[in-house]
């Protein structure tokens, strides 16, 4: 059985949910969904009109569901958007089995989709979330209507130099050395370093947004499992890069049937812009949004551009639905 296939127990009854107190933008709510072996926090924004298309957003390494707030607000008139905190990130606690592999994260997302019976959804992923989304779309096409990947973390050998520190976090012993070397860093310094790595133009962050990001970073740093989730997820991502045969991420990209929107930033320091051409060839039904001055998180840095491209993808999907059947 595929690592992302369902089990009868997973879909027997809708999972119980409870509200969560946490950082939310106006119009957003947080809730916890209890599933076998894990609990996931889900951020949602009520659609302005009923009957909108279901969309699930999956964040990247070190991110959270908050990464999608700006995009969800822009799309609220057209989609029923939800963003998940992966196990060990955001407000979601660690999984009971401690599995932070790409397969483990993918199983968590599949369990959520099946428990809520929202599929097939328009699945959107950034960075590591793009890797997870690619695997789900390849192995569970019944759950994915369209696929949108923002700077997906697909194997790039050799990686660009600015991405090496992230990859090295998977090496045993190095995270401890890094923690020791940076133990005197202020939260503001850590936040600035993270924004500089992820944004093509860090000056786009306002002082208010920076302060909010720093507060959230400080909250997460205080969690006892923060570094464990980061290091193990990084190791899981690096391990996924090394898989061959049918488990190869590029091979799985070729198996994706869903119409796919690819978003790449010209100033991305973590996923090289040169990978856009390879991805456009690998995904059989792809269209590309290139943002020359975009970084690694274009949905946060240029949400209007990403929202417009995603609307176009949804409109194209609707046109396919509305096309008359060929009865000849």
PDB file of N, CA, C and O in Angstrom, residues 1 4-16 33-36 38 107-108 110-117 140:
ATOM      1  N   UNK A   1       0.841  -1.197   0.000  1.00  0.00           N
ATOM      2  CA  UNK A   1       0.000   0.000   0.000  1.00  0.00           C
ATOM      3  C   UNK A   1       0.874   1.244   0.000  1.00  0.00           C
ATOM      4  O   UNK A   1       1.855   1.323   0.725  1.00  0.00           O
ATOM      5  N   UNK A   4       0.722   7.047   1.143  1.00  0.00           N
ATOM      6  CA  UNK A   4      -0.292   8.080   1.272  1.00  0.00           C
ATOM      7  C   UNK A   4      -1.690   7.553   1.007  1.00  0.00           C
ATOM      8  O   UNK A   4      -2.634   8.316   0.916  1.00  0.00           O
ATOM      9  N   UNK A   5      -1.843   6.243   0.874  1.00  0.00           N
ATOM     10  CA  UNK A   5      -3.175   5.687   0.674  1.00  0.00           C
ATOM     11  C   UNK A   5      -3.974   5.760   1.957  1.00  0.00           C
ATOM     12  O   UNK A   5      -3.444   5.765   3.067  1.00  0.00           O
ATOM     13  N   UNK A   6      -5.294   5.761   1.808  1.00  0.00           N
ATOM     14  CA  UNK A   6      -6.165   5.869   2.975  1.00  0.00           C
ATOM     15  C   UNK A   6      -6.355   4.511   3.621  1.00  0.00           C
ATOM     16  O   UNK A   6      -6.073   3.476   3.047  1.00  0.00           O
ATOM     17  N   UNK A   7      -6.826   4.564   4.834  1.00  0.00           N
ATOM     18  CA  UNK A   7      -7.281   3.360   5.518  1.00  0.00           C
ATOM     19  C   UNK A   7      -8.731   3.591   5.897  1.00  0.00           C
ATOM     20  O   UNK A   7      -9.199   4.722   6.017  1.00  0.00           O
ATOM     21  N   UNK A   8      -9.480   2.532   6.125  1.00  0.00           N
ATOM     22  CA  UNK A   8     -10.886   2.693   6.469  1.00  0.00           C
ATOM     23  C   UNK A   8     -11.058   3.479   7.752  1.00  0.00           C
ATOM     24  O   UNK A   8     -11.969   4.287   7.896  1.00  0.00           O
ATOM     25  N   UNK A   9     -10.148   3.259   8.697  1.00  0.00           N
ATOM     26  CA  UNK A   9     -10.269   3.953   9.976  1.00  0.00           C
ATOM     27  C   UNK A   9     -10.131   5.447   9.802  1.00  0.00           C
ATOM     28  O   UNK A   9     -10.738   6.233  10.520  1.00  0.00           O
ATOM     29  N   UNK A  10      -9.315   5.849   8.802  1.00  0.00           N
ATOM     30  CA  UNK A  10      -9.049   7.281   8.633  1.00  0.00           C
ATOM     31  C   UNK A  10     -10.260   8.031   8.121  1.00  0.00           C
ATOM     32  O   UNK A  10     -10.374   9.235   8.299  1.00  0.00           O
ATOM     33  N   UNK A  11     -11.173   7.357   7.457  1.00  0.00           N
ATOM     34  CA  UNK A  11     -12.292   8.063   6.843  1.00  0.00           C
ATOM     35  C   UNK A  11     -13.638   7.629   7.419  1.00  0.00           C
ATOM     36  O   UNK A  11     -14.679   7.983   6.897  1.00  0.00           O
ATOM     37  N   UNK A  12     -13.623   6.869   8.491  1.00  0.00           N
ATOM     38  CA  UNK A  12     -14.885   6.346   9.027  1.00  0.00           C
ATOM     39  C   UNK A  12     -15.807   7.464   9.477  1.00  0.00           C
ATOM     40  O   UNK A  12     -16.996   7.467   9.185  1.00  0.00           O
ATOM     41  N   UNK A  13     -15.285   8.448  10.194  1.00  0.00           N
ATOM     42  CA  UNK A  13     -16.089   9.549  10.690  1.00  0.00           C
ATOM     43  C   UNK A  13     -15.285  10.833  10.571  1.00  0.00           C
ATOM     44  O   UNK A  13     -14.057  10.817  10.666  1.00  0.00           O
ATOM     45  N   UNK A  14     -15.964  11.965  10.373  1.00  0.00           N
ATOM     46  CA  UNK A  14     -15.245  13.236  10.354  1.00  0.00           C
ATOM     47  C   UNK A  14     -14.487  13.442  11.656  1.00  0.00           C
ATOM     48  O   UNK A  14     -14.985  13.126  12.738  1.00  0.00           O
ATOM     49  N   UNK A  15     -13.255  13.968  11.554  1.00  0.00           N
ATOM     50  CA  UNK A  15     -12.448  14.173  12.757  1.00  0.00           C
ATOM     51  C   UNK A  15     -13.016  15.299  13.602  1.00  0.00           C
ATOM     52  O   UNK A  15     -13.500  16.296  13.077  1.00  0.00           O
ATOM     53  N   UNK A  16     -12.966  15.146  14.939  1.00  0.00           N
ATOM     54  CA  UNK A  16     -13.451  16.226  15.796  1.00  0.00           C
ATOM     55  C   UNK A  16     -12.541  17.442  15.709  1.00  0.00           C
ATOM     56  O   UNK A  16     -11.333  17.317  15.528  1.00  0.00           O
ATOM     57  N   UNK A  33      -7.746  19.879  14.475  1.00  0.00           N
ATOM     58  CA  UNK A  33      -8.392  18.672  13.973  1.00  0.00           C
ATOM     59  C   UNK A  33      -7.656  17.475  14.566  1.00  0.00           C
ATOM     60  O   UNK A  33      -6.448  17.313  14.358  1.00  0.00           O
ATOM     61  N   UNK A  34      -8.359  16.650  15.321  1.00  0.00           N
ATOM     62  CA  UNK A  34      -7.757  15.473  15.955  1.00  0.00           C
ATOM     63  C   UNK A  34      -7.849  14.280  15.014  1.00  0.00           C
ATOM     64  O   UNK A  34      -8.942  13.906  14.587  1.00  0.00           O
ATOM     65  N   UNK A  35      -6.706  13.698  14.701  1.00  0.00           N
ATOM     66  CA  UNK A  35      -6.605  12.566  13.790  1.00  0.00           C
ATOM     67  C   UNK A  35      -5.819  11.452  14.464  1.00  0.00           C
ATOM     68  O   UNK A  35      -5.138  11.699  15.474  1.00  0.00           O
ATOM     69  N   UNK A  36      -5.894  10.239  13.946  1.00  0.00           N
ATOM     70  CA  UNK A  36      -5.127   9.148  14.566  1.00  0.00           C
ATOM     71  C   UNK A  36      -3.624   9.457  14.590  1.00  0.00           C
ATOM     72  O   UNK A  36      -2.993   9.636  13.553  1.00  0.00           O
ATOM     73  N   UNK A  38      -2.022  12.155  15.540  1.00  0.00           N
ATOM     74  CA  UNK A  38      -1.581  13.538  15.413  1.00  0.00           C
ATOM     75  C   UNK A  38      -2.763  14.487  15.519  1.00  0.00           C
ATOM     76  O   UNK A  38      -3.913  14.090  15.365  1.00  0.00           O
ATOM     77  N   UNK A 107       1.308  11.980   4.584  1.00  0.00           N
ATOM     78  CA  UNK A 107       0.242  11.186   5.218  1.00  0.00           C
ATOM     79  C   UNK A 107      -0.639  12.071   6.099  1.00  0.00           C
ATOM     80  O   UNK A 107      -1.858  11.885   6.151  1.00  0.00           O
ATOM     81  N   UNK A 108      -0.025  13.041   6.783  1.00  0.00           N
ATOM     82  CA  UNK A 108      -0.798  13.934   7.642  1.00  0.00           C
ATOM     83  C   UNK A 108      -1.765  14.776   6.814  1.00  0.00           C
ATOM     84  O   UNK A 108      -2.938  14.944   7.190  1.00  0.00           O
ATOM     85  N   UNK A 110      -2.959  14.052   3.793  1.00  0.00           N
ATOM     86  CA  UNK A 110      -3.981  13.150   3.246  1.00  0.00           C
ATOM     87  C   UNK A 110      -5.022  12.828   4.314  1.00  0.00           C
ATOM     88  O   UNK A 110      -6.231  12.822   4.042  1.00  0.00           O
ATOM     89  N   UNK A 111      -4.576  12.556   5.529  1.00  0.00           N
ATOM     90  CA  UNK A 111      -5.513  12.249   6.619  1.00  0.00           C
ATOM     91  C   UNK A 111      -6.459  13.416   6.864  1.00  0.00           C
ATOM     92  O   UNK A 111      -7.655  13.231   7.109  1.00  0.00           O
ATOM     93  N   UNK A 112      -5.926  14.640   6.786  1.00  0.00           N
ATOM     94  CA  UNK A 112      -6.764  15.823   6.966  1.00  0.00           C
ATOM     95  C   UNK A 112      -7.802  15.918   5.850  1.00  0.00           C
ATOM     96  O   UNK A 112      -8.991  16.138   6.108  1.00  0.00           O
ATOM     97  N   UNK A 113      -7.355  15.767   4.613  1.00  0.00           N
ATOM     98  CA  UNK A 113      -8.270  15.867   3.475  1.00  0.00           C
ATOM     99  C   UNK A 113      -9.377  14.820   3.568  1.00  0.00           C
ATOM    100  O   UNK A 113     -10.551  15.112   3.307  1.00  0.00           O
ATOM    101  N   UNK A 114      -9.003  13.610   3.927  1.00  0.00           N
ATOM    102  CA  UNK A 114     -10.001  12.540   4.002  1.00  0.00           C
ATOM    103  C   UNK A 114     -10.945  12.746   5.175  1.00  0.00           C
ATOM    104  O   UNK A 114     -12.139  12.453   5.074  1.00  0.00           O
ATOM    105  N   UNK A 115     -10.425  13.237   6.286  1.00  0.00           N
ATOM    106  CA  UNK A 115     -11.287  13.428   7.459  1.00  0.00           C
ATOM    107  C   UNK A 115     -12.333  14.500   7.201  1.00  0.00           C
ATOM    108  O   UNK A 115     -13.445  14.422   7.725  1.00  0.00           O
ATOM    109  N   UNK A 116     -11.975  15.510   6.405  1.00  0.00           N
ATOM    110  CA  UNK A 116     -12.915  16.600   6.135  1.00  0.00           C
ATOM    111  C   UNK A 116     -13.728  16.366   4.874  1.00  0.00           C
ATOM    112  O   UNK A 116     -14.645  17.117   4.570  1.00  0.00           O
ATOM    113  N   UNK A 117     -13.345  15.337   4.118  1.00  0.00           N
ATOM    114  CA  UNK A 117     -14.059  14.982   2.884  1.00  0.00           C
ATOM    115  C   UNK A 117     -14.221  16.193   1.974  1.00  0.00           C
ATOM    116  O   UNK A 117     -15.296  16.442   1.426  1.00  0.00           O
ATOM    117  N   UNK A 140      -2.031  10.239  -5.057  1.00  0.00           N
ATOM    118  CA  UNK A 140      -3.471  10.302  -4.737  1.00  0.00           C
ATOM    119  C   UNK A 140      -4.158  11.312  -5.659  1.00  0.00           C
ATOM    120  O   UNK A 140      -4.653  12.350  -5.202  1.00  0.00           O
TER     121      UNK A 140
END
